[in-house]
Amino acid sequence: MIPSVPMTQIRRRAWGLAALVGILLALIVDLVVR
């Protein structure tokens, strides 16, 4: 069974993943531009 997880925790994880992806994209773009 799937344990009941609060929405706040899911949102925090989602924002964390979005932040990591954004940073990785910024680094890749920076390397490509240079």
PDB file of C-alpha atoms in Angstrom:
ATOM      1  CA  MET A   1       0.000   0.000   0.000  1.00  0.00           C
ATOM      2  CA  ILE A   2       1.113   3.543  -0.670  1.00  0.00           C
ATOM      3  CA  PRO A   3       1.708   5.498   2.561  1.00  0.00           C
ATOM      4  CA  SER A   4      -0.219   8.745   2.901  1.00  0.00           C
ATOM      5  CA  VAL A   5       2.250  11.548   2.185  1.00  0.00           C
ATOM      6  CA  PRO A   6       1.339  15.183   2.901  1.00  0.00           C
ATOM      7  CA  MET A   7       0.999  17.405  -0.171  1.00  0.00           C
ATOM      8  CA  THR A   8       3.551  19.820   1.289  1.00  0.00           C
ATOM      9  CA  GLN A   9       6.257  17.152   1.161  1.00  0.00           C
ATOM     10  CA  ILE A  10       5.404  16.319  -2.456  1.00  0.00           C
ATOM     11  CA  ARG A  11       5.485  19.998  -3.396  1.00  0.00           C
ATOM     12  CA  ARG A  12       8.864  20.431  -1.699  1.00  0.00           C
ATOM     13  CA  ARG A  13      10.276  17.491  -3.652  1.00  0.00           C
ATOM     14  CA  ALA A  14       8.765  18.810  -6.880  1.00  0.00           C
ATOM     15  CA  TRP A  15      10.265  22.280  -6.308  1.00  0.00           C
ATOM     16  CA  GLY A  16      13.624  20.695  -5.428  1.00  0.00           C
ATOM     17  CA  LEU A  17      13.646  18.648  -8.645  1.00  0.00           C
ATOM     18  CA  ALA A  18      12.630  21.719 -10.672  1.00  0.00           C
ATOM     19  CA  ALA A  19      15.444  23.740  -9.071  1.00  0.00           C
ATOM     20  CA  LEU A  20      18.026  21.019  -9.799  1.00  0.00           C
ATOM     21  CA  VAL A  21      16.879  20.681 -13.421  1.00  0.00           C
ATOM     22  CA  GLY A  22      16.976  24.480 -13.833  1.00  0.00           C
ATOM     23  CA  ILE A  23      20.532  24.654 -12.458  1.00  0.00           C
ATOM     24  CA  LEU A  24      21.687  21.786 -14.687  1.00  0.00           C
ATOM     25  CA  LEU A  25      20.128  23.424 -17.762  1.00  0.00           C
ATOM     26  CA  ALA A  26      21.772  26.749 -16.870  1.00  0.00           C
ATOM     27  CA  LEU A  27      25.175  25.058 -16.526  1.00  0.00           C
ATOM     28  CA  ILE A  28      24.779  23.201 -19.834  1.00  0.00           C
ATOM     29  CA  VAL A  29      23.680  26.361 -21.659  1.00  0.00           C
ATOM     30  CA  ASP A  30      26.580  28.275 -20.104  1.00  0.00           C
ATOM     31  CA  LEU A  31      29.056  25.640 -21.324  1.00  0.00           C
ATOM     32  CA  VAL A  32      27.512  25.524 -24.814  1.00  0.00           C
ATOM     33  CA  VAL A  33      27.449  29.321 -25.201  1.00  0.00           C
ATOM     34  CA  ARG A  34      31.098  29.546 -24.234  1.00  0.00           C
TER      35      ARG A  34
END
